[in-house]
């Protein structure tokens, strides 16, 4: 796993062996089985996470108790940064593994310290913030202006095999449609192929 971890860190811009080693020295590698809660909405969480393998989703519950998927993470990926996913120190959403998952968790305070002392960590932090902003705006545009069919096609372009890997009710929730509507859309698109 360490060789794979090293490759992923390089992909995230940690090109020097010093920076990669600093990350490895301060991170914990955590493994989660399928359908395991990683952190919970309303609970304190003081880590930043890199998704090294697997698929996870972030979700919240409506007032009526319905689970709503608000984001998908397919490895390798950075889980939404701590400052953007917490309010008053508590998580604004929950994170769950949808497949077996391997994460690197690094304490927020430690990552902040490394960002202040090493340029590759500073650059990494800046890229993560920029990517999070771009993804947030793209998702907002998609969900406010695309039809359900267009949202599904956009999701397929971004994650071509996702429908074969995770439960369809999760995808339907993410798309903002019912599971029945999702099944209908899939049949409609299959006939068009």
Coordinates of C-alpha atoms in Angstrom, one line a residue:
X1 CA 0.0 0.0 0.0
X2 CA 2.9 2.4 0.8
X3 CA 4.1 2.4 -2.9
X4 CA 0.5 3.1 -4.0
X5 CA 0.2 5.8 -1.4
X6 CA 3.5 7.3 -2.7
X7 CA 2.1 7.4 -6.3
X8 CA -1.1 9.0 -5.1
X9 CA 0.7 11.7 -3.2
X10 CA 2.9 12.4 -6.3
X11 CA -0.4 12.8 -8.3
X12 CA -1.6 15.3 -5.7
X13 CA 1.6 17.4 -6.3
X14 CA 3.9 16.1 -3.6
X15 CA 6.8 15.6 -5.9
X16 CA 9.7 15.8 -3.4
X17 CA 10.4 12.7 -1.4
X18 CA 10.7 15.0 1.7
X19 CA 7.1 16.2 1.3
X20 CA 5.8 12.7 0.6
X21 CA 7.6 11.3 3.7
X22 CA 6.3 14.2 5.9
X23 CA 2.8 13.3 4.8
X24 CA 3.3 9.6 5.4
X25 CA 4.9 10.3 8.8
X26 CA 1.9 12.3 10.0
X27 CA -1.0 10.4 8.4
X28 CA -2.8 7.3 9.4
X29 CA -3.9 4.8 6.8
X30 CA -7.4 3.7 7.6
X31 CA -9.4 0.8 6.0
X32 CA -13.2 0.7 6.1
X33 CA -15.5 -2.1 4.9
X34 CA -18.4 -1.4 2.6
X35 CA -21.2 0.7 4.1
X36 CA -19.2 1.9 7.1
X37 CA -19.7 5.4 8.6
X38 CA -16.4 7.2 8.5
X39 CA -17.5 10.3 10.3
X40 CA -20.9 11.6 11.4
X41 CA -22.9 14.8 10.9
X42 CA -23.0 16.9 14.1
X43 CA -19.9 15.2 15.6
X44 CA -16.5 16.7 16.1
X45 CA -13.8 15.7 13.5
X46 CA -10.3 17.1 13.4
X47 CA -8.9 15.3 10.3
X48 CA -8.3 16.0 6.7
X49 CA -8.7 12.9 4.4
X50 CA -7.3 11.6 1.1
X51 CA -9.4 8.8 -0.4
X52 CA -6.7 6.3 -1.6
X53 CA -9.0 3.6 -2.9
X54 CA -12.7 3.0 -3.1
X55 CA -15.9 5.1 -3.3
X56 CA -17.6 7.0 -0.6
X57 CA -20.5 9.5 -0.3
X58 CA -21.4 12.4 1.8
X59 CA -24.9 12.7 3.1
X60 CA -27.3 14.5 5.4
X61 CA -30.8 13.8 6.6
X62 CA -33.9 15.9 5.8
X63 CA -36.3 17.0 8.6
X64 CA -38.4 13.9 7.7
X65 CA -35.4 11.6 8.2
X66 CA -34.7 10.9 4.5
X67 CA -31.0 10.4 3.6
X68 CA -29.8 12.8 0.9
X69 CA -26.5 12.1 -0.9
X70 CA -24.8 15.5 -1.5
X71 CA -21.5 14.4 -2.9
X72 CA -19.6 11.4 -4.3
X73 CA -15.9 10.7 -3.9
X74 CA -14.1 8.2 -6.2
X75 CA -10.4 7.5 -5.4
X76 CA -8.0 9.1 -5.7
X77 CA -9.8 12.1 -4.2
X78 CA -9.6 14.7 -1.5
X79 CA -12.6 14.7 0.9
X80 CA -14.0 18.1 1.3
X81 CA -11.6 20.1 3.4
X82 CA -12.2 20.5 7.1
X83 CA -12.9 24.2 7.0
X84 CA -15.6 23.7 4.4
X85 CA -17.3 20.7 5.9
X86 CA -17.5 21.9 9.5
X87 CA -19.4 24.5 11.4
X88 CA -18.4 25.4 15.0
X89 CA -16.1 22.4 14.9
X90 CA -18.7 19.8 14.0
X91 CA -19.3 18.0 10.7
X92 CA -22.1 19.4 8.5
X93 CA -22.5 16.0 6.8
X94 CA -21.7 12.3 7.3
X95 CA -19.3 10.3 5.2
X96 CA -19.9 6.6 4.4
X97 CA -17.9 4.0 2.4
X98 CA -19.9 2.6 -0.5
X99 CA -17.2 0.1 -1.4
X100 CA -14.2 -1.1 0.6
X101 CA -12.3 2.2 1.2
X102 CA -8.8 3.1 2.2
X103 CA -8.2 6.6 3.5
X104 CA -5.2 8.6 4.7
X105 CA -6.2 10.8 7.6
X106 CA -4.0 13.6 8.8
X107 CA -4.8 15.9 11.7
X108 CA -5.9 19.3 10.6
X109 CA -3.4 21.0 13.0
X110 CA -0.6 18.9 11.6
X111 CA -1.5 19.7 8.0
X112 CA -1.7 23.4 8.8
X113 CA 1.7 23.3 10.4
X114 CA 3.1 21.5 7.3
X115 CA 1.4 24.1 5.0
X116 CA 3.1 26.9 6.8
X117 CA 6.6 25.3 6.5
X118 CA 6.7 23.5 3.2
X119 CA 5.7 25.0 -0.2
X120 CA 4.4 21.7 -1.6
X121 CA 1.9 21.5 1.2
X122 CA 0.9 25.1 0.7
X123 CA 0.5 24.5 -3.0
X124 CA -1.6 21.4 -2.3
X125 CA -3.9 23.3 0.0
X126 CA -4.4 26.0 -2.6
X127 CA -5.2 23.4 -5.3
X128 CA -7.7 21.6 -3.1
X129 CA -9.5 24.9 -2.3
X130 CA -9.6 25.8 -6.0
X131 CA -10.8 22.4 -7.0
X132 CA -13.5 22.4 -4.3
X133 CA -14.7 25.8 -5.5
X134 CA -14.8 24.7 -9.2
X135 CA -16.6 21.5 -8.4
X136 CA -19.1 23.3 -6.2
X137 CA -19.9 25.8 -8.9
X138 CA -20.2 23.1 -11.6
X139 CA -22.5 21.1 -9.4
X140 CA -24.7 24.1 -8.7
X141 CA -24.9 24.9 -12.4
X142 CA -25.7 21.3 -13.3
X143 CA -28.4 20.9 -10.6
X144 CA -30.0 24.3 -11.3
X145 CA -30.1 24.2 -15.1
X146 CA -29.9 20.6 -16.3
X147 CA -32.8 18.2 -16.5
X148 CA -32.6 14.9 -14.6
X149 CA -31.5 13.1 -17.8
X150 CA -28.8 15.7 -18.4
X151 CA -27.6 15.3 -14.8
X152 CA -27.4 11.5 -15.2
X153 CA -25.4 11.9 -18.5
X154 CA -23.0 14.4 -16.8
X155 CA -22.5 11.9 -14.0
X156 CA -21.8 9.1 -16.4
X157 CA -19.2 11.2 -18.2
X158 CA -17.5 12.0 -15.0
X159 CA -17.7 8.5 -13.5
X160 CA -18.3 6.0 -16.4
X161 CA -18.6 2.8 -14.3
X162 CA -20.2 4.2 -11.2
X163 CA -23.6 2.6 -11.8
X164 CA -22.0 -0.8 -11.7
X165 CA -20.3 -0.2 -8.4
X166 CA -22.6 1.5 -5.9
X167 CA -26.3 1.2 -5.0
X168 CA -28.7 2.9 -7.5
X169 CA -30.7 4.6 -4.7
X170 CA -27.5 6.5 -3.7
X171 CA -27.1 7.8 -7.3
X172 CA -30.8 8.7 -7.5
X173 CA -30.5 10.7 -4.3
X174 CA -27.4 12.4 -5.6
X175 CA -29.2 13.3 -8.8
X176 CA -32.2 14.6 -6.8
X177 CA -34.7 12.1 -8.2
X178 CA -36.5 9.1 -6.9
X179 CA -35.2 5.6 -7.4
X180 CA -38.2 4.9 -9.7
X181 CA -37.4 7.9 -11.9
X182 CA -33.7 6.8 -12.0
X183 CA -34.7 3.3 -13.2
X184 CA -37.0 4.9 -15.9
X185 CA -34.2 7.2 -17.0
X186 CA -31.8 4.3 -17.3
X187 CA -34.2 2.4 -19.5
X188 CA -34.9 5.4 -21.6
X189 CA -31.2 6.0 -22.2
X190 CA -30.6 2.3 -22.9
X191 CA -33.2 2.4 -25.7
X192 CA -31.4 5.4 -27.2
X193 CA -28.0 3.7 -27.4

